[in-house]
């Protein structure tokens, strides 16, 4: 029991620490990027990208909160419960939302990349989109596996 708590404590700290760089980016990085970008490109190109980046922080932190809750369920020996399935479903939806936000901003990134002759910007946006989709697929697979495990467990509980 002590090893499990230590493992989830480490994972909870890791989940918390994952949120710090994004918070720093939202508070310090994005305003500086926006100030510099507004001087070089039209506002109608810069604002949709910045808005998408700020809006993507919302599902990111929602997913971190769901991961934190999932680790709490593991601590309480409720890993095989509908609550865990719901948390994974919410993580999946958050990852899809992040992908959609960055996909919506990608045409504006293209305009800036084309004007600045920097195709790497497009690749960075695509990496974020596909990484979020990978997380969504992984969460969906885990959700399905967990749901099947819960069904099997409840079936076995009925036969005994």
mmCIF file with all atom_site columns, N, CA, C and O in Angstrom, residues 49-101:
data_model
loop_
_atom_site.group_PDB
_atom_site.id
_atom_site.type_symbol
_atom_site.label_atom_id
_atom_site.label_alt_id
_atom_site.label_comp_id
_atom_site.label_asym_id
_atom_site.label_entity_id
_atom_site.label_seq_id
_atom_site.pdbx_PDB_ins_code
_atom_site.Cartn_x
_atom_site.Cartn_y
_atom_site.Cartn_z
_atom_site.occupancy
_atom_site.B_iso_or_equiv
_atom_site.pdbx_formal_charge
_atom_site.auth_seq_id
_atom_site.auth_comp_id
_atom_site.auth_asym_id
_atom_site.auth_atom_id
_atom_site.pdbx_PDB_model_num
ATOM 1   N N  . UNK A 1 49  ? -4.352  33.378 -33.503 1.00 0.00 ? 49  UNK A N  1
ATOM 2   C CA . UNK A 1 49  ? -3.374  32.416 -32.979 1.00 0.00 ? 49  UNK A CA 1
ATOM 3   C C  . UNK A 1 49  ? -3.242  32.558 -31.466 1.00 0.00 ? 49  UNK A C  1
ATOM 4   O O  . UNK A 1 49  ? -3.277  31.561 -30.728 1.00 0.00 ? 49  UNK A O  1
ATOM 5   N N  . UNK A 1 50  ? -3.112  33.784 -31.003 1.00 0.00 ? 50  UNK A N  1
ATOM 6   C CA . UNK A 1 50  ? -2.964  34.024 -29.562 1.00 0.00 ? 50  UNK A CA 1
ATOM 7   C C  . UNK A 1 50  ? -4.229  33.592 -28.818 1.00 0.00 ? 50  UNK A C  1
ATOM 8   O O  . UNK A 1 50  ? -4.157  32.965 -27.754 1.00 0.00 ? 50  UNK A O  1
ATOM 9   N N  . UNK A 1 51  ? -5.394  33.900 -29.382 1.00 0.00 ? 51  UNK A N  1
ATOM 10  C CA . UNK A 1 51  ? -6.654  33.498 -28.742 1.00 0.00 ? 51  UNK A CA 1
ATOM 11  C C  . UNK A 1 51  ? -6.748  31.978 -28.660 1.00 0.00 ? 51  UNK A C  1
ATOM 12  O O  . UNK A 1 51  ? -7.130  31.426 -27.625 1.00 0.00 ? 51  UNK A O  1
ATOM 13  N N  . UNK A 1 52  ? -6.375  31.290 -29.743 1.00 0.00 ? 52  UNK A N  1
ATOM 14  C CA . UNK A 1 52  ? -6.404  29.820 -29.725 1.00 0.00 ? 52  UNK A CA 1
ATOM 15  C C  . UNK A 1 52  ? -5.441  29.267 -28.681 1.00 0.00 ? 52  UNK A C  1
ATOM 16  O O  . UNK A 1 52  ? -5.758  28.280 -27.996 1.00 0.00 ? 52  UNK A O  1
ATOM 17  N N  . UNK A 1 53  ? -4.284  29.902 -28.547 1.00 0.00 ? 53  UNK A N  1
ATOM 18  C CA . UNK A 1 53  ? -3.318  29.425 -27.550 1.00 0.00 ? 53  UNK A CA 1
ATOM 19  C C  . UNK A 1 53  ? -3.844  29.633 -26.128 1.00 0.00 ? 53  UNK A C  1
ATOM 20  O O  . UNK A 1 53  ? -3.695  28.752 -25.278 1.00 0.00 ? 53  UNK A O  1
ATOM 21  N N  . UNK A 1 54  ? -4.445  30.804 -25.875 1.00 0.00 ? 54  UNK A N  1
ATOM 22  C CA . UNK A 1 54  ? -5.024  31.034 -24.552 1.00 0.00 ? 54  UNK A CA 1
ATOM 23  C C  . UNK A 1 54  ? -6.204  30.098 -24.293 1.00 0.00 ? 54  UNK A C  1
ATOM 24  O O  . UNK A 1 54  ? -6.320  29.532 -23.203 1.00 0.00 ? 54  UNK A O  1
ATOM 25  N N  . UNK A 1 55  ? -7.072  29.930 -25.284 1.00 0.00 ? 55  UNK A N  1
ATOM 26  C CA . UNK A 1 55  ? -8.234  29.055 -25.098 1.00 0.00 ? 55  UNK A CA 1
ATOM 27  C C  . UNK A 1 55  ? -7.817  27.601 -24.894 1.00 0.00 ? 55  UNK A C  1
ATOM 28  O O  . UNK A 1 55  ? -8.493  26.860 -24.180 1.00 0.00 ? 55  UNK A O  1
ATOM 29  N N  . UNK A 1 56  ? -6.721  27.182 -25.516 1.00 0.00 ? 56  UNK A N  1
ATOM 30  C CA . UNK A 1 56  ? -6.271  25.796 -25.358 1.00 0.00 ? 56  UNK A CA 1
ATOM 31  C C  . UNK A 1 56  ? -5.779  25.514 -23.938 1.00 0.00 ? 56  UNK A C  1
ATOM 32  O O  . UNK A 1 56  ? -5.703  24.353 -23.537 1.00 0.00 ? 56  UNK A O  1
ATOM 33  N N  . UNK A 1 57  ? -5.473  26.557 -23.184 1.00 0.00 ? 57  UNK A N  1
ATOM 34  C CA . UNK A 1 57  ? -5.065  26.349 -21.796 1.00 0.00 ? 57  UNK A CA 1
ATOM 35  C C  . UNK A 1 57  ? -6.230  25.823 -20.957 1.00 0.00 ? 57  UNK A C  1
ATOM 36  O O  . UNK A 1 57  ? -6.017  25.077 -20.002 1.00 0.00 ? 57  UNK A O  1
ATOM 37  N N  . UNK A 1 58  ? -7.443  26.180 -21.340 1.00 0.00 ? 58  UNK A N  1
ATOM 38  C CA . UNK A 1 58  ? -8.615  25.736 -20.567 1.00 0.00 ? 58  UNK A CA 1
ATOM 39  C C  . UNK A 1 58  ? -8.772  24.212 -20.624 1.00 0.00 ? 58  UNK A C  1
ATOM 40  O O  . UNK A 1 58  ? -8.802  23.557 -19.574 1.00 0.00 ? 58  UNK A O  1
ATOM 41  N N  . UNK A 1 59  ? -8.862  23.597 -21.822 1.00 0.00 ? 59  UNK A N  1
ATOM 42  C CA . UNK A 1 59  ? -8.965  22.130 -21.824 1.00 0.00 ? 59  UNK A CA 1
ATOM 43  C C  . UNK A 1 59  ? -7.695  21.451 -21.310 1.00 0.00 ? 59  UNK A C  1
ATOM 44  O O  . UNK A 1 59  ? -7.765  20.352 -20.754 1.00 0.00 ? 59  UNK A O  1
ATOM 45  N N  . UNK A 1 60  ? -6.539  22.111 -21.454 1.00 0.00 ? 60  UNK A N  1
ATOM 46  C CA . UNK A 1 60  ? -5.299  21.532 -20.927 1.00 0.00 ? 60  UNK A CA 1
ATOM 47  C C  . UNK A 1 60  ? -5.400  21.381 -19.411 1.00 0.00 ? 60  UNK A C  1
ATOM 48  O O  . UNK A 1 60  ? -5.120  20.310 -18.862 1.00 0.00 ? 60  UNK A O  1
ATOM 49  N N  . UNK A 1 61  ? -5.817  22.447 -18.729 1.00 0.00 ? 61  UNK A N  1
ATOM 50  C CA . UNK A 1 61  ? -5.930  22.370 -17.273 1.00 0.00 ? 61  UNK A CA 1
ATOM 51  C C  . UNK A 1 61  ? -7.091  21.488 -16.834 1.00 0.00 ? 61  UNK A C  1
ATOM 52  O O  . UNK A 1 61  ? -7.016  20.847 -15.776 1.00 0.00 ? 61  UNK A O  1
ATOM 53  N N  . UNK A 1 62  ? -8.140  21.426 -17.636 1.00 0.00 ? 62  UNK A N  1
ATOM 54  C CA . UNK A 1 62  ? -9.229  20.496 -17.324 1.00 0.00 ? 62  UNK A CA 1
ATOM 55  C C  . UNK A 1 62  ? -8.730  19.059 -17.401 1.00 0.00 ? 62  UNK A C  1
ATOM 56  O O  . UNK A 1 62  ? -9.072  18.229 -16.552 1.00 0.00 ? 62  UNK A O  1
ATOM 57  N N  . UNK A 1 63  ? -7.907  18.758 -18.402 1.00 0.00 ? 63  UNK A N  1
ATOM 58  C CA . UNK A 1 63  ? -7.357  17.407 -18.540 1.00 0.00 ? 63  UNK A CA 1
ATOM 59  C C  . UNK A 1 63  ? -6.409  17.092 -17.387 1.00 0.00 ? 63  UNK A C  1
ATOM 60  O O  . UNK A 1 63  ? -6.415  15.968 -16.865 1.00 0.00 ? 63  UNK A O  1
ATOM 61  N N  . UNK A 1 64  ? -5.606  18.066 -16.982 1.00 0.00 ? 64  UNK A N  1
ATOM 62  C CA . UNK A 1 64  ? -4.714  17.839 -15.836 1.00 0.00 ? 64  UNK A CA 1
ATOM 63  C C  . UNK A 1 64  ? -5.523  17.575 -14.570 1.00 0.00 ? 64  UNK A C  1
ATOM 64  O O  . UNK A 1 64  ? -5.166  16.700 -13.771 1.00 0.00 ? 64  UNK A O  1
ATOM 65  N N  . UNK A 1 65  ? -6.616  18.301 -14.398 1.00 0.00 ? 65  UNK A N  1
ATOM 66  C CA . UNK A 1 65  ? -7.476  18.087 -13.240 1.00 0.00 ? 65  UNK A CA 1
ATOM 67  C C  . UNK A 1 65  ? -8.090  16.687 -13.274 1.00 0.00 ? 65  UNK A C  1
ATOM 68  O O  . UNK A 1 65  ? -8.156  15.998 -12.237 1.00 0.00 ? 65  UNK A O  1
ATOM 69  N N  . UNK A 1 66  ? -8.518  16.251 -14.455 1.00 0.00 ? 66  UNK A N  1
ATOM 70  C CA . UNK A 1 66  ? -9.087  14.909 -14.593 1.00 0.00 ? 66  UNK A CA 1
ATOM 71  C C  . UNK A 1 66  ? -8.026  13.846 -14.303 1.00 0.00 ? 66  UNK A C  1
ATOM 72  O O  . UNK A 1 66  ? -8.322  12.812 -13.684 1.00 0.00 ? 66  UNK A O  1
ATOM 73  N N  . UNK A 1 67  ? -6.803  14.079 -14.743 1.00 0.00 ? 67  UNK A N  1
ATOM 74  C CA . UNK A 1 67  ? -5.712  13.140 -14.452 1.00 0.00 ? 67  UNK A CA 1
ATOM 75  C C  . UNK A 1 67  ? -5.445  13.091 -12.947 1.00 0.00 ? 67  UNK A C  1
ATOM 76  O O  . UNK A 1 67  ? -5.201  12.017 -12.384 1.00 0.00 ? 67  UNK A O  1
ATOM 77  N N  . UNK A 1 68  ? -5.515  14.247 -12.313 1.00 0.00 ? 68  UNK A N  1
ATOM 78  C CA . UNK A 1 68  ? -5.328  14.306 -10.864 1.00 0.00 ? 68  UNK A CA 1
ATOM 79  C C  . UNK A 1 68  ? -6.436  13.525 -10.148 1.00 0.00 ? 68  UNK A C  1
ATOM 80  O O  . UNK A 1 68  ? -6.176  12.782 -9.192  1.00 0.00 ? 68  UNK A O  1
ATOM 81  N N  . UNK A 1 69  ? -7.677  13.686 -10.612 1.00 0.00 ? 69  UNK A N  1
ATOM 82  C CA . UNK A 1 69  ? -8.791  12.932 -10.043 1.00 0.00 ? 69  UNK A CA 1
ATOM 83  C C  . UNK A 1 69  ? -8.606  11.430 -10.266 1.00 0.00 ? 69  UNK A C  1
ATOM 84  O O  . UNK A 1 69  ? -8.879  10.627 -9.367  1.00 0.00 ? 69  UNK A O  1
ATOM 85  N N  . UNK A 1 70  ? -8.147  11.061 -11.450 1.00 0.00 ? 70  UNK A N  1
ATOM 86  C CA . UNK A 1 70  ? -7.919  9.650  -11.761 1.00 0.00 ? 70  UNK A CA 1
ATOM 87  C C  . UNK A 1 70  ? -6.888  9.047  -10.809 1.00 0.00 ? 70  UNK A C  1
ATOM 88  O O  . UNK A 1 70  ? -7.060  7.927  -10.319 1.00 0.00 ? 70  UNK A O  1
ATOM 89  N N  . UNK A 1 71  ? -5.848  9.794  -10.537 1.00 0.00 ? 71  UNK A N  1
ATOM 90  C CA . UNK A 1 71  ? -4.842  9.318  -9.578  1.00 0.00 ? 71  UNK A CA 1
ATOM 91  C C  . UNK A 1 71  ? -5.431  9.210  -8.173  1.00 0.00 ? 71  UNK A C  1
ATOM 92  O O  . UNK A 1 71  ? -5.060  8.314  -7.406  1.00 0.00 ? 71  UNK A O  1
ATOM 93  N N  . UNK A 1 72  ? -6.344  10.100 -7.834  1.00 0.00 ? 72  UNK A N  1
ATOM 94  C CA . UNK A 1 72  ? -7.034  10.004 -6.550  1.00 0.00 ? 72  UNK A CA 1
ATOM 95  C C  . UNK A 1 72  ? -7.889  8.749  -6.459  1.00 0.00 ? 72  UNK A C  1
ATOM 96  O O  . UNK A 1 72  ? -7.941  8.101  -5.410  1.00 0.00 ? 72  UNK A O  1
ATOM 97  N N  . UNK A 1 73  ? -8.539  8.398  -7.558  1.00 0.00 ? 73  UNK A N  1
ATOM 98  C CA . UNK A 1 73  ? -9.323  7.160  -7.579  1.00 0.00 ? 73  UNK A CA 1
ATOM 99  C C  . UNK A 1 73  ? -8.424  5.945  -7.389  1.00 0.00 ? 73  UNK A C  1
ATOM 100 O O  . UNK A 1 73  ? -8.802  4.990  -6.722  1.00 0.00 ? 73  UNK A O  1
ATOM 101 N N  . UNK A 1 74  ? -7.255  5.998  -7.985  1.00 0.00 ? 74  UNK A N  1
ATOM 102 C CA . UNK A 1 74  ? -6.304  4.895  -7.817  1.00 0.00 ? 74  UNK A CA 1
ATOM 103 C C  . UNK A 1 74  ? -5.886  4.791  -6.355  1.00 0.00 ? 74  UNK A C  1
ATOM 104 O O  . UNK A 1 74  ? -5.796  3.695  -5.803  1.00 0.00 ? 74  UNK A O  1
ATOM 105 N N  . UNK A 1 75  ? -5.646  5.931  -5.703  1.00 0.00 ? 75  UNK A N  1
ATOM 106 C CA . UNK A 1 75  ? -5.291  5.937  -4.285  1.00 0.00 ? 75  UNK A CA 1
ATOM 107 C C  . UNK A 1 75  ? -6.380  5.310  -3.423  1.00 0.00 ? 75  UNK A C  1
ATOM 108 O O  . UNK A 1 75  ? -6.095  4.631  -2.440  1.00 0.00 ? 75  UNK A O  1
ATOM 109 N N  . UNK A 1 76  ? -7.643  5.549  -3.793  1.00 0.00 ? 76  UNK A N  1
ATOM 110 C CA . UNK A 1 76  ? -8.776  5.055  -3.008  1.00 0.00 ? 76  UNK A CA 1
ATOM 111 C C  . UNK A 1 76  ? -9.216  3.656  -3.436  1.00 0.00 ? 76  UNK A C  1
ATOM 112 O O  . UNK A 1 76  ? -10.288 3.205  -3.047  1.00 0.00 ? 76  UNK A O  1
ATOM 113 N N  . UNK A 1 77  ? -8.408  2.993  -4.267  1.00 0.00 ? 77  UNK A N  1
ATOM 114 C CA . UNK A 1 77  ? -8.732  1.669  -4.798  1.00 0.00 ? 77  UNK A CA 1
ATOM 115 C C  . UNK A 1 77  ? -10.053 1.675  -5.577  1.00 0.00 ? 77  UNK A C  1
ATOM 116 O O  . UNK A 1 77  ? -10.821 0.720  -5.527  1.00 0.00 ? 77  UNK A O  1
ATOM 117 N N  . UNK A 1 78  ? -10.317 2.776  -6.270  1.00 0.00 ? 78  UNK A N  1
ATOM 118 C CA . UNK A 1 78  ? -11.498 2.891  -7.113  1.00 0.00 ? 78  UNK A CA 1
ATOM 119 C C  . UNK A 1 78  ? -11.093 3.029  -8.584  1.00 0.00 ? 78  UNK A C  1
ATOM 120 O O  . UNK A 1 78  ? -11.819 3.629  -9.378  1.00 0.00 ? 78  UNK A O  1
ATOM 121 N N  . UNK A 1 79  ? -9.952  2.459  -8.922  1.00 0.00 ? 79  UNK A N  1
ATOM 122 C CA . UNK A 1 79  ? -9.462  2.588  -10.296 1.00 0.00 ? 79  UNK A CA 1
ATOM 123 C C  . UNK A 1 79  ? -10.419 1.930  -11.282 1.00 0.00 ? 79  UNK A C  1
ATOM 124 O O  . UNK A 1 79  ? -10.607 2.429  -12.386 1.00 0.00 ? 79  UNK A O  1
ATOM 125 N N  . UNK A 1 80  ? -11.012 0.817  -10.890 1.00 0.00 ? 80  UNK A N  1
ATOM 126 C CA . UNK A 1 80  ? -11.949 0.114  -11.764 1.00 0.00 ? 80  UNK A CA 1
ATOM 127 C C  . UNK A 1 80  ? -13.370 0.542  -11.422 1.00 0.00 ? 80  UNK A C  1
ATOM 128 O O  . UNK A 1 80  ? -14.161 -0.230 -10.885 1.00 0.00 ? 80  UNK A O  1
ATOM 129 N N  . UNK A 1 81  ? -13.670 1.798  -11.724 1.00 0.00 ? 81  UNK A N  1
ATOM 130 C CA . UNK A 1 81  ? -15.001 2.335  -11.450 1.00 0.00 ? 81  UNK A CA 1
ATOM 131 C C  . UNK A 1 81  ? -15.434 3.213  -12.618 1.00 0.00 ? 81  UNK A C  1
ATOM 132 O O  . UNK A 1 81  ? -14.629 3.594  -13.464 1.00 0.00 ? 81  UNK A O  1
ATOM 133 N N  . UNK A 1 82  ? -16.714 3.509  -12.622 1.00 0.00 ? 82  UNK A N  1
ATOM 134 C CA . UNK A 1 82  ? -17.255 4.398  -13.660 1.00 0.00 ? 82  UNK A CA 1
ATOM 135 C C  . UNK A 1 82  ? -16.665 5.801  -13.558 1.00 0.00 ? 82  UNK A C  1
ATOM 136 O O  . UNK A 1 82  ? -16.599 6.523  -14.545 1.00 0.00 ? 82  UNK A O  1
ATOM 137 N N  . UNK A 1 83  ? -16.229 6.184  -12.365 1.00 0.00 ? 83  UNK A N  1
ATOM 138 C CA . UNK A 1 83  ? -15.597 7.498  -12.193 1.00 0.00 ? 83  UNK A CA 1
ATOM 139 C C  . UNK A 1 83  ? -14.305 7.589  -13.006 1.00 0.00 ? 83  UNK A C  1
ATOM 140 O O  . UNK A 1 83  ? -14.024 8.624  -13.618 1.00 0.00 ? 83  UNK A O  1
ATOM 141 N N  . UNK A 1 84  ? -13.543 6.519  -13.016 1.00 0.00 ? 84  UNK A N  1
ATOM 142 C CA . UNK A 1 84  ? -12.307 6.494  -13.796 1.00 0.00 ? 84  UNK A CA 1
ATOM 143 C C  . UNK A 1 84  ? -12.599 6.541  -15.289 1.00 0.00 ? 84  UNK A C  1
ATOM 144 O O  . UNK A 1 84  ? -11.898 7.220  -16.045 1.00 0.00 ? 84  UNK A O  1
ATOM 145 N N  . UNK A 1 85  ? -13.631 5.823  -15.699 1.00 0.00 ? 85  UNK A N  1
ATOM 146 C CA . UNK A 1 85  ? -14.027 5.842  -17.114 1.00 0.00 ? 85  UNK A CA 1
ATOM 147 C C  . UNK A 1 85  ? -14.434 7.251  -17.519 1.00 0.00 ? 85  UNK A C  1
ATOM 148 O O  . UNK A 1 85  ? -14.047 7.748  -18.580 1.00 0.00 ? 85  UNK A O  1
ATOM 149 N N  . UNK A 1 86  ? -15.186 7.921  -16.651 1.00 0.00 ? 86  UNK A N  1
ATOM 150 C CA . UNK A 1 86  ? -15.629 9.288  -16.932 1.00 0.00 ? 86  UNK A CA 1
ATOM 151 C C  . UNK A 1 86  ? -14.428 10.237 -17.009 1.00 0.00 ? 86  UNK A C  1
ATOM 152 O O  . UNK A 1 86  ? -14.389 11.121 -17.874 1.00 0.00 ? 86  UNK A O  1
ATOM 153 N N  . UNK A 1 87  ? -13.459 10.073 -16.127 1.00 0.00 ? 87  UNK A N  1
ATOM 154 C CA . UNK A 1 87  ? -12.266 10.932 -16.151 1.00 0.00 ? 87  UNK A CA 1
ATOM 155 C C  . UNK A 1 87  ? -11.495 10.742 -17.452 1.00 0.00 ? 87  UNK A C  1
ATOM 156 O O  . UNK A 1 87  ? -11.045 11.719 -18.065 1.00 0.00 ? 87  UNK A O  1
ATOM 157 N N  . UNK A 1 88  ? -11.353 9.501  -17.895 1.00 0.00 ? 88  UNK A N  1
ATOM 158 C CA . UNK A 1 88  ? -10.662 9.242  -19.165 1.00 0.00 ? 88  UNK A CA 1
ATOM 159 C C  . UNK A 1 88  ? -11.439 9.817  -20.345 1.00 0.00 ? 88  UNK A C  1
ATOM 160 O O  . UNK A 1 88  ? -10.841 10.338 -21.290 1.00 0.00 ? 88  UNK A O  1
ATOM 161 N N  . UNK A 1 89  ? -12.763 9.738  -20.284 1.00 0.00 ? 89  UNK A N  1
ATOM 162 C CA . UNK A 1 89  ? -13.582 10.313 -21.350 1.00 0.00 ? 89  UNK A CA 1
ATOM 163 C C  . UNK A 1 89  ? -13.393 11.826 -21.410 1.00 0.00 ? 89  UNK A C  1
ATOM 164 O O  . UNK A 1 89  ? -13.265 12.410 -22.491 1.00 0.00 ? 89  UNK A O  1
ATOM 165 N N  . UNK A 1 90  ? -13.331 12.469 -20.248 1.00 0.00 ? 90  UNK A N  1
ATOM 166 C CA . UNK A 1 90  ? -13.118 13.912 -20.205 1.00 0.00 ? 90  UNK A CA 1
ATOM 167 C C  . UNK A 1 90  ? -11.733 14.292 -20.723 1.00 0.00 ? 90  UNK A C  1
ATOM 168 O O  . UNK A 1 90  ? -11.585 15.308 -21.415 1.00 0.00 ? 90  UNK A O  1
ATOM 169 N N  . UNK A 1 91  ? -10.730 13.495 -20.410 1.00 0.00 ? 91  UNK A N  1
ATOM 170 C CA . UNK A 1 91  ? -9.383  13.740 -20.921 1.00 0.00 ? 91  UNK A CA 1
ATOM 171 C C  . UNK A 1 91  ? -9.384  13.629 -22.444 1.00 0.00 ? 91  UNK A C  1
ATOM 172 O O  . UNK A 1 91  ? -8.771  14.440 -23.145 1.00 0.00 ? 91  UNK A O  1
ATOM 173 N N  . UNK A 1 92  ? -10.093 12.646 -22.950 1.00 0.00 ? 92  UNK A N  1
ATOM 174 C CA . UNK A 1 92  ? -10.199 12.467 -24.401 1.00 0.00 ? 92  UNK A CA 1
ATOM 175 C C  . UNK A 1 92  ? -10.821 13.701 -25.055 1.00 0.00 ? 92  UNK A C  1
ATOM 176 O O  . UNK A 1 92  ? -10.302 14.220 -26.050 1.00 0.00 ? 92  UNK A O  1
ATOM 177 N N  . UNK A 1 93  ? -11.911 14.193 -24.488 1.00 0.00 ? 93  UNK A N  1
ATOM 178 C CA . UNK A 1 93  ? -12.576 15.365 -25.050 1.00 0.00 ? 93  UNK A CA 1
ATOM 179 C C  . UNK A 1 93  ? -11.695 16.616 -24.960 1.00 0.00 ? 93  UNK A C  1
ATOM 180 O O  . UNK A 1 93  ? -11.710 17.450 -25.863 1.00 0.00 ? 93  UNK A O  1
ATOM 181 N N  . UNK A 1 94  ? -10.959 16.742 -23.891 1.00 0.00 ? 94  UNK A N  1
ATOM 182 C CA . UNK A 1 94  ? -10.053 17.890 -23.748 1.00 0.00 ? 94  UNK A CA 1
ATOM 183 C C  . UNK A 1 94  ? -8.957  17.845 -24.810 1.00 0.00 ? 94  UNK A C  1
ATOM 184 O O  . UNK A 1 94  ? -8.615  18.878 -25.407 1.00 0.00 ? 94  UNK A O  1
ATOM 185 N N  . UNK A 1 95  ? -8.406  16.676 -25.057 1.00 0.00 ? 95  UNK A N  1
ATOM 186 C CA . UNK A 1 95  ? -7.363  16.543 -26.076 1.00 0.00 ? 95  UNK A CA 1
ATOM 187 C C  . UNK A 1 95  ? -7.918  16.848 -27.467 1.00 0.00 ? 95  UNK A C  1
ATOM 188 O O  . UNK A 1 95  ? -7.256  17.510 -28.281 1.00 0.00 ? 95  UNK A O  1
ATOM 189 N N  . UNK A 1 96  ? -9.130  16.417 -27.728 1.00 0.00 ? 96  UNK A N  1
ATOM 190 C CA . UNK A 1 96  ? -9.764  16.728 -29.016 1.00 0.00 ? 96  UNK A CA 1
ATOM 191 C C  . UNK A 1 96  ? -9.999  18.230 -29.141 1.00 0.00 ? 96  UNK A C  1
ATOM 192 O O  . UNK A 1 96  ? -9.775  18.816 -30.210 1.00 0.00 ? 96  UNK A O  1
ATOM 193 N N  . UNK A 1 97  ? -10.416 18.870 -28.063 1.00 0.00 ? 97  UNK A N  1
ATOM 194 C CA . UNK A 1 97  ? -10.643 20.317 -28.090 1.00 0.00 ? 97  UNK A CA 1
ATOM 195 C C  . UNK A 1 97  ? -9.349  21.073 -28.391 1.00 0.00 ? 97  UNK A C  1
ATOM 196 O O  . UNK A 1 97  ? -9.356  22.035 -29.169 1.00 0.00 ? 97  UNK A O  1
ATOM 197 N N  . UNK A 1 98  ? -8.248  20.635 -27.805 1.00 0.00 ? 98  UNK A N  1
ATOM 198 C CA . UNK A 1 98  ? -6.960  21.278 -28.071 1.00 0.00 ? 98  UNK A CA 1
ATOM 199 C C  . UNK A 1 98  ? -6.589  21.109 -29.540 1.00 0.00 ? 98  UNK A C  1
ATOM 200 O O  . UNK A 1 98  ? -6.145  22.060 -30.197 1.00 0.00 ? 98  UNK A O  1
ATOM 201 N N  . UNK A 1 99  ? -6.798  19.928 -30.078 1.00 0.00 ? 99  UNK A N  1
ATOM 202 C CA . UNK A 1 99  ? -6.510  19.697 -31.497 1.00 0.00 ? 99  UNK A CA 1
ATOM 203 C C  . UNK A 1 99  ? -7.347  20.598 -32.392 1.00 0.00 ? 99  UNK A C  1
ATOM 204 O O  . UNK A 1 99  ? -6.846  21.170 -33.360 1.00 0.00 ? 99  UNK A O  1
ATOM 205 N N  . UNK A 1 100 ? -8.620  20.735 -32.064 1.00 0.00 ? 100 UNK A N  1
ATOM 206 C CA . UNK A 1 100 ? -9.510  21.575 -32.869 1.00 0.00 ? 100 UNK A CA 1
ATOM 207 C C  . UNK A 1 100 ? -9.076  23.038 -32.802 1.00 0.00 ? 100 UNK A C  1
ATOM 208 O O  . UNK A 1 100 ? -9.052  23.740 -33.829 1.00 0.00 ? 100 UNK A O  1
ATOM 209 N N  . UNK A 1 101 ? -8.721  23.500 -31.623 1.00 0.00 ? 101 UNK A N  1
ATOM 210 C CA . UNK A 1 101 ? -8.289  24.898 -31.488 1.00 0.00 ? 101 UNK A CA 1
ATOM 211 C C  . UNK A 1 101 ? -7.037  25.189 -32.313 1.00 0.00 ? 101 UNK A C  1
ATOM 212 O O  . UNK A 1 101 ? -6.960  26.204 -33.012 1.00 0.00 ? 101 UNK A O  1
#
